[in-house]
Amino acid sequence: SQQGEEDPQALSIQEGENATMNCSYKTSINNLQWYRQNSGRGLVHLILIRSNEREKHSGRLRVTLDTSKKSSSLLITASRAADTASYFCATDVTGANSKLTFGKGITLSVRP
Amino acid sequence: GAVVSQHPSRVICKSGTSVKIECRSLDFQATTMFWYRQFPKQSLMLMATSNEGSKATYEQGVEKDKFLINHASLTLSTLTVTSAHPEDSSFYICSASDPRISQFFGPGTRLTVL
């Protein structure tokens, strides 16, 4: 069963704009991770945020986690055409690199 | 980051044949490997969890006799799709992990069954 639900399902923005993607989940988690997938390719790990963390930054990425609302957001600032991809959140319930449950994904298109 | 490879990257086969997909961790020892399946424009669905030297744990609804998983060493796991049918056509992705490091994903294998 799917744990994460991202919204919006598709997002189209102009290069330079910020992109915000949201993810909601249902059960308690150890950590939540965001991945990127280019069409027909494997997954690229973007960032991991643990249940006791509220915000993390990595370059142009900012992730927040609200465990009370069981939700997370991924913000990509100053988007580039190369950011065009599908983005997935994935939850890890127990930690220790246990199995991940993925959301449905968000398709981001950045227009040059 | 660590590197996980999959072979082959693409395979086309006739209905009824069996296909083996390899997943290798190239620069670390993976105590656990995971196999996922992804249909077009959909998310990844976990099929099974494989621990080195023991039987794989399959997710509900995944036929263990159809999707044979072998994790014979700390760097290699294989998924064999037996008697493949067109509905098995999908993108199969493995990931490998060690308790000390994050989970790393392979590049995926595109299976097309004619």
Short mmCIF file of C-alpha atoms in Angstrom, two decimals:
data_model
loop_
_atom_site.label_atom_id
_atom_site.label_comp_id
_atom_site.label_asym_id
_atom_site.label_seq_id
_atom_site.Cartn_x
_atom_site.Cartn_y
_atom_site.Cartn_z
CA SER A 1 0.00 0.00 0.00
CA GLN A 2 1.19 3.50 -0.62
CA GLN A 3 2.14 5.60 2.33
CA GLY A 4 2.93 8.90 0.73
CA GLU A 5 0.65 11.05 -1.30
CA GLU A 6 2.21 13.96 -3.11
CA ASP A 7 0.48 17.01 -4.41
CA PRO A 8 0.22 18.47 -6.89
CA GLN A 9 0.52 15.49 -9.21
CA ALA A 10 1.89 17.71 -11.95
CA LEU A 11 3.53 21.09 -11.78
CA SER A 12 4.66 23.33 -14.61
CA ILE A 13 6.70 26.44 -13.88
CA GLN A 14 9.00 28.88 -15.59
CA GLU A 15 12.74 28.63 -15.14
CA GLY A 16 13.83 30.74 -12.20
CA GLU A 17 10.62 30.25 -10.26
CA ASN A 18 10.39 28.21 -7.09
CA ALA A 19 8.69 24.82 -7.05
CA THR A 20 6.93 23.53 -3.98
CA MET A 21 5.82 19.93 -3.71
CA ASN A 22 3.96 18.41 -0.81
CA CYS A 23 3.76 14.92 0.57
CA SER A 24 1.41 13.49 3.16
CA TYR A 25 1.68 10.15 4.86
CA LYS A 26 -0.42 8.03 7.16
CA THR A 27 1.66 6.28 9.80
CA SER A 28 4.45 7.26 12.15
CA ILE A 29 7.84 7.29 10.49
CA ASN A 30 11.52 7.16 11.33
CA ASN A 31 12.48 9.33 8.37
CA LEU A 32 11.18 10.68 5.09
CA GLN A 33 13.20 10.91 1.92
CA TRP A 34 12.81 12.71 -1.37
CA TYR A 35 13.97 11.25 -4.66
CA ARG A 36 14.16 12.46 -8.22
CA GLN A 37 13.65 10.29 -11.28
CA ASN A 38 14.33 11.38 -14.82
CA SER A 39 12.15 9.71 -17.42
CA GLY A 40 13.00 6.04 -17.78
CA ARG A 41 15.91 6.23 -15.37
CA GLY A 42 16.72 5.18 -11.84
CA LEU A 43 16.18 7.16 -8.69
CA VAL A 44 18.47 9.83 -7.35
CA HIS A 45 18.41 10.42 -3.61
CA LEU A 46 17.93 14.10 -2.84
CA ILE A 47 17.55 14.50 0.89
CA LEU A 48 16.57 12.64 4.05
CA ILE A 49 14.85 14.24 7.00
CA ARG A 50 14.44 12.41 10.27
CA SER A 51 11.32 12.45 12.40
CA ASN A 52 12.98 14.66 15.01
CA GLU A 53 13.98 17.26 12.43
CA ARG A 54 11.78 20.04 11.14
CA GLU A 55 13.80 21.47 8.27
CA LYS A 56 16.83 20.61 6.18
CA HIS A 57 18.64 22.34 3.39
CA SER A 58 20.80 21.03 0.61
CA GLY A 59 21.86 23.49 -2.06
CA ARG A 60 18.70 24.76 -3.74
CA LEU A 61 16.57 22.23 -1.90
CA ARG A 62 14.67 22.88 1.30
CA VAL A 63 12.67 20.16 2.98
CA THR A 64 10.31 20.56 5.89
CA LEU A 65 8.65 17.92 8.00
CA ASP A 66 5.59 18.33 10.19
CA THR A 67 5.03 15.10 12.06
CA SER A 68 1.89 16.41 13.74
CA LYS A 69 0.31 16.86 10.32
CA LYS A 70 2.15 13.91 8.82
CA SER A 71 3.32 16.02 5.93
CA SER A 72 6.49 17.16 4.25
CA SER A 73 7.30 19.71 1.61
CA LEU A 74 10.12 19.96 -0.89
CA LEU A 75 11.03 23.39 -2.15
CA ILE A 76 13.32 23.83 -5.14
CA THR A 77 14.44 27.42 -5.43
CA ALA A 78 15.48 29.16 -8.63
CA SER A 79 14.43 26.21 -10.74
CA ARG A 80 16.28 25.19 -13.87
CA ALA A 81 15.18 23.28 -16.95
CA ALA A 82 17.39 20.42 -15.74
CA ASP A 83 15.14 20.07 -12.67
CA THR A 84 12.44 18.68 -14.96
CA ALA A 85 11.75 15.20 -13.57
CA SER A 86 9.42 13.20 -11.38
CA TYR A 87 9.81 13.65 -7.65
CA PHE A 88 8.84 11.08 -5.06
CA CYS A 89 8.65 11.13 -1.32
CA ALA A 90 9.32 7.88 0.48
CA THR A 91 8.81 6.99 4.10
CA ASP A 92 10.93 4.71 6.23
CA VAL A 93 8.95 3.47 9.17
CA THR A 94 11.58 1.76 11.25
CA GLY A 95 14.88 3.27 10.17
CA ALA A 96 18.07 1.21 9.76
CA ASN A 97 17.56 1.33 6.01
CA SER A 98 14.38 -0.67 6.13
CA LYS A 99 12.02 -0.80 3.21
CA LEU A 100 10.70 2.43 1.76
CA THR A 101 7.12 3.17 0.84
CA PHE A 102 6.84 5.57 -2.06
CA GLY A 103 4.22 8.14 -2.89
CA LYS A 104 2.68 8.46 -6.32
CA GLY A 105 5.08 11.12 -7.44
CA ILE A 106 4.94 14.62 -8.85
CA THR A 107 5.88 15.44 -12.40
CA LEU A 108 7.72 18.75 -12.51
CA SER A 109 8.21 20.55 -15.80
CA VAL A 110 10.44 23.60 -15.83
CA ARG A 111 10.03 25.67 -18.98
CA PRO A 112 13.19 27.40 -20.22
CA GLY B 1 27.67 7.97 -3.08
CA ALA B 2 27.75 4.21 -3.41
CA VAL B 3 27.12 2.62 -6.79
CA VAL B 4 24.52 0.00 -7.57
CA SER B 5 24.36 -1.50 -11.03
CA GLN B 6 21.70 -3.53 -12.79
CA HIS B 7 22.04 -5.81 -15.75
CA PRO B 8 20.58 -5.85 -18.27
CA SER B 9 19.27 -2.32 -18.65
CA ARG B 10 16.71 -3.44 -21.19
CA VAL B 11 15.37 -6.84 -22.13
CA ILE B 12 12.76 -7.92 -24.62
CA CYS B 13 11.55 -11.49 -24.46
CA LYS B 14 8.80 -13.72 -25.74
CA SER B 15 5.89 -14.70 -23.58
CA GLY B 16 6.62 -17.82 -21.56
CA THR B 17 10.35 -17.32 -21.22
CA SER B 18 12.22 -16.57 -18.02
CA VAL B 19 14.31 -13.47 -17.51
CA LYS B 20 17.04 -12.92 -14.93
CA ILE B 21 17.95 -9.44 -13.70
CA GLU B 22 21.10 -8.84 -11.69
CA CYS B 23 21.62 -6.19 -9.06
CA ARG B 24 25.15 -5.52 -7.85
CA SER B 25 26.55 -3.22 -5.20
CA LEU B 26 29.89 -2.19 -6.67
CA ASP B 27 31.72 -0.58 -3.79
CA PHE B 28 30.04 -1.74 -0.61
CA GLN B 29 28.61 -4.87 0.90
CA ALA B 30 24.83 -4.83 0.91
CA THR B 31 23.28 -6.84 3.67
CA THR B 32 19.85 -6.03 2.32
CA MET B 33 18.58 -5.55 -1.20
CA PHE B 34 15.12 -4.49 -2.25
CA TRP B 35 13.29 -5.11 -5.51
CA TYR B 36 10.70 -2.65 -6.79
CA ARG B 37 8.45 -2.60 -9.82
CA GLN B 38 7.28 0.56 -11.53
CA PHE B 39 4.57 0.71 -14.18
CA PRO B 40 4.49 3.67 -16.58
CA LYS B 41 3.70 6.96 -14.91
CA GLN B 42 3.22 5.24 -11.58
CA SER B 43 5.15 4.97 -8.36
CA LEU B 44 7.55 2.30 -7.21
CA MET B 45 5.94 -0.67 -5.55
CA LEU B 46 8.09 -2.83 -3.31
CA MET B 47 8.06 -6.44 -4.40
CA ALA B 48 10.40 -8.09 -1.93
CA THR B 49 13.16 -7.61 0.59
CA SER B 50 16.20 -9.80 0.25
CA ASN B 51 18.76 -10.44 2.97
CA GLU B 52 22.03 -12.11 2.14
CA GLY B 53 21.94 -15.82 2.78
CA SER B 54 18.28 -16.04 3.65
CA LYS B 55 14.97 -16.28 1.85
CA ALA B 56 13.41 -13.15 0.50
CA THR B 57 10.39 -11.60 2.16
CA TYR B 58 7.68 -10.87 -0.38
CA GLU B 59 5.09 -8.15 -0.18
CA GLN B 60 1.44 -9.08 -0.19
CA GLY B 61 0.19 -9.93 -3.65
CA VAL B 62 3.62 -10.72 -5.10
CA GLU B 63 3.94 -14.30 -6.27
CA LYS B 64 7.15 -15.74 -4.89
CA ASP B 65 7.12 -18.64 -7.33
CA LYS B 66 6.93 -16.24 -10.25
CA PHE B 67 9.48 -13.72 -9.04
CA LEU B 68 12.42 -15.72 -7.76
CA ILE B 69 14.93 -13.77 -5.73
CA ASN B 70 18.37 -14.97 -4.83
CA HIS B 71 20.81 -13.00 -2.67
CA ALA B 72 23.79 -15.32 -2.70
CA SER B 73 26.46 -12.82 -1.79
CA LEU B 74 26.81 -9.43 -0.15
CA THR B 75 27.20 -7.77 -3.53
CA LEU B 76 24.75 -9.60 -5.76
CA SER B 77 21.03 -10.23 -5.82
CA THR B 78 19.10 -11.62 -8.75
CA LEU B 79 15.45 -11.42 -9.69
CA THR B 80 14.15 -14.05 -12.09
CA VAL B 81 10.79 -13.46 -13.72
CA THR B 82 9.63 -16.96 -14.58
CA SER B 83 7.29 -17.67 -17.48
CA ALA B 84 6.98 -13.99 -18.21
CA HIS B 85 3.78 -12.63 -19.72
CA PRO B 86 2.98 -9.23 -21.25
CA GLU B 87 1.48 -8.01 -17.97
CA ASP B 88 4.91 -8.47 -16.38
CA SER B 89 6.30 -5.79 -18.65
CA SER B 90 7.53 -3.09 -16.33
CA PHE B 91 10.51 -1.19 -15.00
CA TYR B 92 12.27 -3.18 -12.30
CA ILE B 93 14.50 -1.31 -9.88
CA CYS B 94 16.69 -2.68 -7.14
CA SER B 95 18.20 -0.92 -4.19
CA ALA B 96 20.93 -1.97 -1.82
CA SER B 97 21.66 -0.96 1.71
CA ASP B 98 23.90 -1.55 4.64
CA PRO B 99 22.87 -0.41 8.12
CA ARG B 100 25.68 2.13 8.14
CA ILE B 101 24.78 3.83 4.87
CA SER B 102 21.78 5.05 2.99
CA GLN B 103 19.83 2.97 0.54
CA PHE B 104 21.13 3.29 -3.03
CA PHE B 105 19.12 2.56 -6.13
CA GLY B 106 20.17 0.88 -9.33
CA PRO B 107 19.42 2.43 -12.73
CA GLY B 108 16.56 0.04 -13.41
CA THR B 109 15.79 -2.67 -15.98
CA ARG B 110 13.11 -2.19 -18.60
CA LEU B 111 11.40 -5.53 -19.27
CA THR B 112 9.17 -5.89 -22.31
CA VAL B 113 7.37 -9.18 -22.80
CA LEU B 114 5.94 -9.70 -26.27
#
